[in-house]
Amino acid sequence: MEDDEGLKSYVVIHNIAKRHNVGTLARSATAFGVSEVILVGRRDFNSFGSHGSTSHIPFRHFYSLSDACLFLKAKGCDICGVEITPNATSVTTHPFKTSTAFLLGNEGTGLSAKECDFCDYFVYIPQYGCGTASLNVTVAASIILHHFAVWAGFPERTRDGNKFVVAERPVHKVGRNFCTETAESVTAERYLKRENDAKNGFFEDTEGSDSSNNLLDAVFGD
Amino acid sequence: MEDDEGLKSYVVIHNIAKRHNVGTLARSATAFGVSEVILVGRRDFNSFGSHGSTSHIPFRHFYSLSDACLFLKAKGCDICGVEITPNATSVTTHPFKTSTAFLLGNEGTGLSAKECDFCDYFVYIPQYGCGTASLNVTVAASIILHHFAVWAGFPERTRDGNKFVVAERPVHKVGRNFCTETAESVTAERYLKRENDAKNGFFEDTEGSDSSNNLLDAVFGD
């Protein structure tokens, strides 16, 4: 693996049902040098478990997975599904080729056939015991991101005592747990979302909504 | 690394404050072929997050860390602290030598000086980003256990579709989330514990208690 400062990793979160998983995932993402967390569908998330990490890592939002993948492909990323498919490669072999976006499945159902169609290839984590069919989604993602960082040769963070050094916390220009432009649009959208949730079920994907995409660009633009 | 069917891994949990972490940890532990989860101090735990995994992996209880380490040393284990100490070795180098028990620190404070004294050596997980001083304890433990399983050459579990095959759930002879012999002793001990907690603080280690050790032996004997 040649040293390439341009290598980047991304995490794509689509239909994660348990929002506290997003906070712990953000903590792992910043630990492992992930460039951005891409949220698809729901725009709000709970940062429980992030230990403040959500203020250190950019979140970008898309309403549809196809828009998210177009964005990532334009950045030169492979889309790698994290799923135990028959043709998946063990992450321990480091099958990465370039900058990579890792697509995570729902906690209960994994990646759907439609989600799999967006993936260039799949990685899985070998298991050895008899007691669980799969790992917790945050644990799985963390192991994958750890291996990518090792493969990419990211420079290790400085330590101080028994901790890695954390940067000064950035100023929050907007509420950090909600990806949006203005408080007014949040309020309006929350109202519409509640209406929609009541009709369609709480975890309904908002794909196909006519709300504008990439609202986070204003906050976390390139 | 030579193939050695006798290699085993153990997880030692001492003073983990958030009990739901124990459930997710049990799920990772069974996924990565851990032989036993060793609980030190508190005897009760919450299996939230385990997805039933706690019924597939033996839990063993000790009131004191020194008793736990004596037990593990008698099994020929190294005691490996999971902590970012100055002399810790990156887990990516697989610095393991034999069967190993991994000692996890408290979520907030990590391993204490006293806990470190029990360790033969330390491993840590390299970090690359600026946003967190450390990983979630369950995430960290999972990455370490994953690497140990790879190093030890554990045979990979069979898959069926996009899942690893889970064994039939064992019959529960006692309440599975409480390590004990009889309901009466639980009731008595809970009462004493509540009294003690009220005096000493909820997360007080019960080390030094005169209750008998290894109550789980009756359930999960060798």
Coordinates of C-alpha atoms in Angstrom, one line a residue:
Chain A
M1 CA 0.0 0.0 0.0
E2 CA 1.6 3.3 -1.1
D3 CA 1.4 6.3 1.1
D4 CA -1.3 8.6 -0.4
E5 CA -2.3 11.6 1.6
G6 CA -5.4 12.0 -0.4
L7 CA -7.1 8.8 0.8
K8 CA -10.3 9.4 2.7
S9 CA -13.0 7.4 4.3
Y10 CA -16.7 8.2 4.7
V11 CA -19.5 6.5 6.6
V12 CA -23.0 6.4 5.0
I13 CA -25.8 5.9 7.4
H14 CA -29.1 4.9 5.9
N15 CA -32.1 3.8 7.9
I16 CA -30.3 3.2 11.2
A17 CA -33.2 2.7 13.6
K18 CA -31.5 3.3 16.9
R19 CA -30.3 6.8 17.0
H20 CA -28.0 6.4 20.0
N21 CA -25.9 4.2 17.7
V22 CA -25.1 7.3 15.6
G23 CA -23.4 9.0 18.5
T24 CA -21.1 6.1 19.3
L25 CA -20.5 5.8 15.6
A26 CA -19.5 9.4 15.4
R27 CA -17.0 8.9 18.2
S28 CA -15.4 5.9 16.4
A29 CA -15.5 7.8 13.1
T30 CA -13.5 10.7 14.4
A31 CA -11.1 8.3 16.2
F32 CA -10.4 6.6 12.9
G33 CA -10.0 9.7 10.8
V34 CA -13.2 9.5 8.8
S35 CA -13.7 12.7 6.7
E36 CA -17.5 12.9 6.9
V37 CA -20.5 11.1 8.2
I38 CA -23.2 11.0 5.5
L39 CA -26.8 10.8 6.8
V40 CA -29.4 9.6 4.3
G41 CA -33.1 9.9 5.0
R42 CA -33.7 11.2 8.5
R43 CA -32.1 14.5 9.3
D44 CA -32.2 14.4 13.1
F45 CA -30.1 12.2 15.2
N46 CA -29.3 11.8 18.9
S47 CA -25.7 12.3 19.9
F48 CA -25.9 10.1 23.0
G49 CA -22.7 8.1 23.2
S50 CA -20.7 10.5 21.1
H51 CA -18.9 12.2 24.0
G52 CA -19.0 15.4 22.1
S53 CA -17.5 13.8 19.0
T54 CA -20.4 15.0 16.9
S55 CA -19.0 18.5 17.1
H56 CA -15.7 17.4 15.6
I57 CA -16.8 15.5 12.6
P58 CA -18.7 16.9 9.6
F59 CA -22.2 15.5 9.0
R60 CA -23.7 15.8 5.5
H61 CA -27.2 15.0 4.7
F62 CA -29.0 13.6 1.6
Y63 CA -32.6 12.7 1.2
S64 CA -31.9 9.8 -1.2
L65 CA -29.2 7.2 -1.2
S66 CA -28.7 7.7 -5.0
D67 CA -27.8 11.4 -4.4
A68 CA -25.4 10.4 -1.6
C69 CA -23.7 7.9 -3.9
L70 CA -23.5 10.4 -6.8
F71 CA -21.7 12.8 -4.4
L72 CA -19.3 10.1 -3.2
K73 CA -18.6 8.8 -6.7
A74 CA -17.8 12.4 -7.8
K75 CA -15.2 12.4 -5.0
G76 CA -13.7 9.2 -6.5
C77 CA -14.9 6.9 -3.7
D78 CA -15.7 3.2 -3.9
I79 CA -18.9 2.4 -2.2
C80 CA -18.3 -0.6 0.1
G81 CA -21.2 -2.3 1.7
V82 CA -20.7 -3.6 5.2
E83 CA -22.7 -6.8 5.0
I84 CA -22.1 -10.6 5.3
T85 CA -23.0 -11.3 1.7
P86 CA -21.8 -14.6 0.1
N87 CA -19.3 -12.7 -2.1
A88 CA -18.1 -10.4 0.7
T89 CA -14.4 -10.2 1.5
S90 CA -13.0 -10.4 5.0
V91 CA -11.9 -7.0 6.2
T92 CA -8.8 -8.5 7.6
T93 CA -7.5 -8.9 4.0
H94 CA -7.7 -5.1 3.5
P95 CA -9.4 -5.3 0.1
F96 CA -9.5 -1.5 -0.3
K97 CA -8.3 0.3 -3.4
T98 CA -8.9 4.0 -3.0
S99 CA -11.0 6.4 -0.9
T100 CA -14.0 4.5 0.3
A101 CA -17.5 5.2 1.6
F102 CA -18.8 2.5 3.9
L103 CA -22.5 1.8 3.6
L104 CA -24.1 0.5 6.8
G105 CA -27.3 -1.5 7.0
N106 CA -30.1 -1.3 9.4
E107 CA -29.5 -3.0 12.8
G108 CA -32.2 -5.6 12.2
T109 CA -32.3 -6.3 8.5
G110 CA -28.8 -5.3 7.2
L111 CA -28.5 -3.9 3.8
S112 CA -31.5 -4.2 1.5
A113 CA -31.2 -5.5 -2.1
K114 CA -31.7 -1.9 -3.3
E115 CA -28.9 -0.7 -1.0
C116 CA -26.6 -3.5 -2.2
D117 CA -27.1 -2.3 -5.8
F118 CA -25.2 0.8 -4.9
C119 CA -22.2 -1.1 -3.6
D120 CA -19.0 -1.8 -5.6
Y121 CA -18.1 -4.6 -3.2
F122 CA -18.7 -5.9 0.3
V123 CA -16.6 -6.5 3.4
Y124 CA -17.5 -8.6 6.4
I125 CA -16.0 -9.3 9.8
P126 CA -15.3 -13.0 10.5
Q127 CA -17.0 -14.5 13.5
Y128 CA -16.0 -17.6 15.4
G129 CA -18.5 -18.2 18.2
C130 CA -22.0 -19.7 18.2
G131 CA -24.0 -17.0 20.0
T132 CA -24.8 -14.2 17.6
A133 CA -25.7 -13.9 14.0
S134 CA -24.0 -10.6 13.6
L135 CA -22.3 -7.8 15.4
N136 CA -23.8 -4.5 16.7
V137 CA -23.8 -2.1 13.8
T138 CA -21.5 0.4 15.6
V139 CA -19.1 -2.3 16.6
A140 CA -19.0 -3.6 13.0
A141 CA -18.5 -0.2 11.5
S142 CA -15.7 0.6 14.0
I143 CA -13.8 -2.5 13.1
I144 CA -14.0 -1.7 9.4
L145 CA -13.0 1.9 9.9
H146 CA -10.1 0.8 12.1
H147 CA -8.8 -1.5 9.3
F148 CA -9.2 1.2 6.6
A149 CA -7.2 3.7 8.7
V150 CA -4.4 1.1 9.1
W151 CA -4.5 0.3 5.4
A152 CA -4.5 4.0 4.4
G153 CA -1.6 4.7 6.7
F154 CA -3.3 7.7 8.3
P155 CA -0.9 9.5 10.7
E156 CA -1.5 8.5 14.3
R157 CA -2.8 11.1 16.6
T158 CA -0.6 12.5 19.4
R159 CA -1.2 11.2 22.9
D160 CA -1.0 12.9 26.2
G161 CA -0.8 10.5 29.2
N162 CA -3.4 7.7 28.6
K163 CA -5.5 9.7 26.2
F164 CA -5.4 10.9 22.6
V165 CA -5.3 14.7 22.3
V166 CA -8.7 16.2 21.5
A167 CA -8.8 19.4 19.5
E168 CA -10.5 22.5 20.8
R169 CA -14.2 22.1 20.3
P170 CA -15.4 24.1 17.3
V171 CA -17.9 26.8 17.8
H172 CA -21.5 25.7 17.0
K173 CA -23.1 27.9 14.5
V174 CA -26.2 25.8 14.4
G175 CA -27.7 23.2 16.7
R176 CA -25.1 20.5 16.3
N177 CA -27.5 17.5 16.3
F178 CA -29.7 18.7 13.5
C179 CA -28.4 19.2 10.0
T180 CA -30.1 22.3 8.7
E181 CA -29.9 25.9 7.7
T182 CA -32.2 27.8 9.9
A183 CA -34.2 27.2 13.1
E184 CA -37.4 28.0 11.2
S185 CA -36.9 25.4 8.5
V186 CA -36.2 22.8 11.3
T187 CA -39.5 23.7 13.0
A188 CA -41.4 23.5 9.8
E189 CA -39.8 20.3 8.7
R190 CA -40.2 18.7 12.1
Y191 CA -43.9 19.4 11.9
L192 CA -44.2 17.9 8.5
K193 CA -42.1 14.9 9.5
R194 CA -44.3 14.2 12.5
E195 CA -47.3 14.3 10.2
N196 CA -45.6 12.0 7.8
D197 CA -44.4 9.7 10.5
A198 CA -47.9 9.4 11.9
K199 CA -49.1 8.4 8.5
N200 CA -46.2 6.2 7.3
G201 CA -44.5 4.8 10.4
F202 CA -41.7 6.3 12.3
F203 CA -38.7 4.9 10.4
E204 CA -40.1 5.7 6.9
D205 CA -37.4 6.8 4.6
T206 CA -38.0 10.3 3.4
E207 CA -36.4 9.4 0.0
G208 CA -38.4 11.1 -2.7
S209 CA -39.4 14.0 -0.5
D210 CA -39.2 17.3 -2.4
S211 CA -37.3 19.1 0.3
S212 CA -34.0 20.4 -0.9
N213 CA -30.9 18.2 -0.6
N214 CA -27.5 18.9 0.9
L215 CA -28.7 21.3 3.6
L216 CA -25.5 20.7 5.4
D217 CA -23.4 22.2 2.7
A218 CA -24.1 25.6 4.1
V219 CA -22.5 24.5 7.4
F220 CA -19.9 21.9 6.3
G221 CA -19.2 23.0 2.7
D222 CA -16.0 21.6 1.1
Chain B
M1 CA 1.4 -18.0 14.3
E2 CA 1.0 -21.8 14.6
D3 CA -2.4 -23.4 14.8
D4 CA -3.1 -24.2 18.4
E5 CA -6.5 -25.4 19.3
G6 CA -5.8 -24.7 23.0
L7 CA -5.6 -20.9 22.6
K8 CA -8.4 -19.2 24.5
S9 CA -9.4 -15.6 25.2
Y10 CA -11.2 -14.1 28.2
V11 CA -12.7 -10.7 28.9
V12 CA -12.4 -9.4 32.5
I13 CA -14.9 -6.7 33.4
H14 CA -14.1 -4.7 36.5
N15 CA -16.0 -1.6 37.5
I16 CA -17.8 -1.1 34.2
A17 CA -20.3 1.6 35.1
K18 CA -22.8 1.4 32.3
R19 CA -24.3 -2.0 32.4
H20 CA -25.8 -1.9 29.0
N21 CA -22.2 -2.0 27.7
V22 CA -21.9 -5.5 29.2
G23 CA -24.7 -6.8 26.9
T24 CA -23.2 -5.5 23.7
L25 CA -19.8 -6.7 24.9
A26 CA -21.2 -10.2 25.4
R27 CA -22.5 -10.2 21.8
S28 CA -19.0 -9.3 20.5
A29 CA -17.4 -11.8 22.9
T30 CA -19.4 -14.7 21.5
A31 CA -18.8 -13.5 18.0
F32 CA -15.1 -13.5 18.5
G33 CA -14.9 -16.9 20.2
V34 CA -14.2 -15.7 23.8
S35 CA -14.3 -18.6 26.2
E36 CA -15.7 -16.8 29.3
V37 CA -16.6 -13.3 30.4
I38 CA -15.2 -12.7 33.9
L39 CA -17.2 -10.3 36.0
V40 CA -15.4 -8.8 39.0
G41 CA -17.1 -6.9 41.8
R42 CA -20.8 -6.4 40.9
R43 CA -22.7 -9.6 40.2
D44 CA -25.7 -8.3 38.4
F45 CA -25.7 -7.0 34.9
N46 CA -28.1 -5.8 32.3
S47 CA -28.1 -7.8 29.1
F48 CA -29.5 -4.9 27.0
G49 CA -27.7 -5.0 23.7
S50 CA -26.8 -8.6 23.9
H51 CA -29.5 -9.9 21.5
G52 CA -29.6 -13.1 23.6
S53 CA -25.9 -13.6 23.4
T54 CA -25.6 -13.7 27.2
S55 CA -27.2 -17.1 27.2
H56 CA -24.5 -18.4 24.9
I57 CA -21.4 -17.3 26.7
P58 CA -20.4 -18.4 30.2
F59 CA -20.1 -15.7 32.8
R60 CA -17.9 -16.3 35.8
H61 CA -17.9 -14.1 38.8
F62 CA -15.2 -13.1 41.3
Y63 CA -15.5 -10.6 44.1
S64 CA -11.9 -9.5 43.8
L65 CA -9.6 -8.8 40.8
S66 CA -6.8 -10.7 42.5
D67 CA -8.9 -13.8 42.7
A68 CA -9.9 -13.4 39.1
C69 CA -6.3 -13.1 38.0
L70 CA -5.2 -16.1 40.1
F71 CA -7.9 -18.2 38.3
L72 CA -6.7 -16.9 34.9
K73 CA -3.0 -17.4 35.7
A74 CA -3.7 -21.0 36.7
K75 CA -5.2 -21.4 33.2
G76 CA -1.9 -20.2 31.7
C77 CA -3.3 -16.9 30.6
D78 CA -1.4 -13.6 30.1
I79 CA -3.3 -10.7 31.6
C80 CA -3.4 -8.0 28.9
G81 CA -4.6 -4.5 29.9
V82 CA -6.6 -2.6 27.3
E83 CA -5.3 0.9 27.9
I84 CA -3.4 3.7 26.2
T85 CA -0.4 3.5 28.4
P86 CA 2.9 5.0 27.2
N87 CA 4.4 1.4 26.9
A88 CA 1.3 -0.1 25.3
T89 CA 1.7 -2.0 22.0
S90 CA -0.6 -1.4 19.0
V91 CA -3.0 -4.2 18.7
T92 CA -2.4 -4.2 15.0
T93 CA 1.0 -5.8 15.6
H94 CA -0.7 -8.8 17.3
P95 CA 1.6 -8.9 20.3
F96 CA -0.1 -11.9 21.8
K97 CA 1.9 -14.9 23.0
T98 CA -0.6 -17.4 24.5
S99 CA -4.2 -17.6 25.9
T100 CA -5.0 -14.1 27.0
A101 CA -7.4 -12.4 29.4
F102 CA -8.2 -8.8 28.4
L103 CA -8.8 -6.5 31.3
L104 CA -11.1 -3.6 30.5
G105 CA -11.1 -0.3 32.4
N106 CA -14.0 1.8 33.5
E107 CA -15.6 3.9 30.8
G108 CA -14.6 7.2 32.3
T109 CA -11.3 6.6 34.1
G110 CA -9.8 3.6 32.2
L111 CA -7.6 1.2 34.2
S112 CA -6.5 2.3 37.6
A113 CA -2.9 2.0 38.8
K114 CA -4.0 -0.9 40.9
E115 CA -5.6 -2.7 38.0
C116 CA -2.5 -2.0 35.8
D117 CA -0.4 -3.8 38.4
F118 CA -2.2 -7.1 37.5
C119 CA -1.3 -6.8 33.8
D120 CA 1.5 -8.5 32.0
Y121 CA 1.4 -6.0 29.2
F122 CA -0.9 -3.5 27.5
V123 CA -2.4 -3.1 24.1
Y124 CA -4.0 0.0 22.6
I125 CA -5.9 0.9 19.4
P126 CA -4.3 3.6 17.3
Q127 CA -6.4 6.7 16.7
Y128 CA -6.1 9.2 13.9
G129 CA -8.7 12.0 14.3
C130 CA -9.0 14.9 16.6
G131 CA -12.4 14.4 18.1
T132 CA -12.2 11.9 20.9
A133 CA -9.7 11.0 23.6
S134 CA -10.6 7.3 23.5
L135 CA -13.1 4.8 22.1
N136 CA -16.3 3.5 23.7
V137 CA -15.2 0.6 25.9
T138 CA -17.2 -2.0 24.1
V139 CA -15.9 -0.8 20.7
A140 CA -12.4 -1.0 22.0
A141 CA -12.8 -4.4 23.5
S142 CA -14.4 -5.7 20.3
I143 CA -11.5 -4.6 18.1
I144 CA -9.0 -6.2 20.5
L145 CA -11.0 -9.5 20.6
H146 CA -11.3 -9.5 16.8
H147 CA -7.5 -9.2 16.4
F148 CA -6.9 -11.9 19.0
A149 CA -9.3 -14.3 17.1
V150 CA -7.4 -13.6 13.8
W151 CA -4.0 -14.1 15.5
A152 CA -5.2 -17.3 17.2
G153 CA -6.6 -18.7 14.0
F154 CA -10.0 -19.6 15.5
P155 CA -12.0 -21.6 12.9
E156 CA -14.6 -19.3 11.3
R157 CA -18.2 -19.9 12.0
T158 CA -20.5 -21.3 9.3
R159 CA -22.8 -18.7 7.6
D160 CA -26.4 -19.1 6.3
G161 CA -27.4 -16.4 3.9
N162 CA -26.2 -13.1 5.3
K163 CA -25.9 -14.3 8.9
F164 CA -23.7 -16.4 10.9
V165 CA -25.4 -19.5 12.3
V166 CA -26.5 -19.2 15.9
A167 CA -26.6 -22.3 18.0
E168 CA -29.8 -23.5 19.7
R169 CA -30.3 -21.4 22.9
P170 CA -29.2 -23.3 26.0
V171 CA -31.8 -24.1 28.6
H172 CA -31.6 -21.6 31.5
K173 CA -31.3 -23.3 34.8
V174 CA -31.0 -20.1 36.7
G175 CA -31.9 -16.5 35.9
R176 CA -29.4 -15.8 33.2
N177 CA -28.6 -12.2 34.1
F178 CA -27.6 -12.9 37.7
C179 CA -24.7 -15.1 38.6
T180 CA -25.8 -17.1 41.6
E181 CA -26.7 -20.4 43.2
T182 CA -30.2 -19.9 44.6
A183 CA -32.9 -17.4 44.6
E184 CA -32.7 -17.0 48.4
S185 CA -29.0 -16.1 48.3
V186 CA -29.8 -13.5 45.6
T187 CA -32.4 -11.9 47.7
A188 CA -30.2 -11.9 50.8
E189 CA -27.3 -10.5 48.9
R190 CA -29.3 -7.9 47.1
Y191 CA -30.5 -6.6 50.4
L192 CA -27.0 -6.5 51.8
K193 CA -25.8 -4.9 48.6
R194 CA -28.4 -2.1 48.7
E195 CA -27.4 -1.4 52.3
N196 CA -23.8 -1.3 51.2
D197 CA -24.5 0.8 48.1
A198 CA -26.3 3.3 50.2
K199 CA -23.3 3.6 52.5
N200 CA -20.5 3.5 50.0
G201 CA -21.9 4.8 46.6
F202 CA -23.5 2.7 43.9
F203 CA -20.4 1.7 42.0
E204 CA -18.4 0.7 45.1
D205 CA -16.3 -2.4 44.4
T206 CA -17.4 -5.2 46.7
E207 CA -13.8 -6.5 46.9
G208 CA -13.1 -7.8 50.3
S209 CA -16.7 -9.0 50.9
D210 CA -16.8 -12.3 52.7
S211 CA -19.4 -13.8 50.3
S212 CA -18.1 -16.9 48.6
N213 CA -16.3 -16.6 45.3
N214 CA -17.0 -18.4 42.0
L215 CA -20.7 -18.9 42.5
L216 CA -21.0 -19.4 38.8
D217 CA -18.9 -22.5 38.9
A218 CA -22.1 -24.5 39.8
V219 CA -23.7 -23.3 36.6
F220 CA -20.7 -22.9 34.2
G221 CA -18.2 -25.4 35.7
D222 CA -15.2 -26.3 33.5

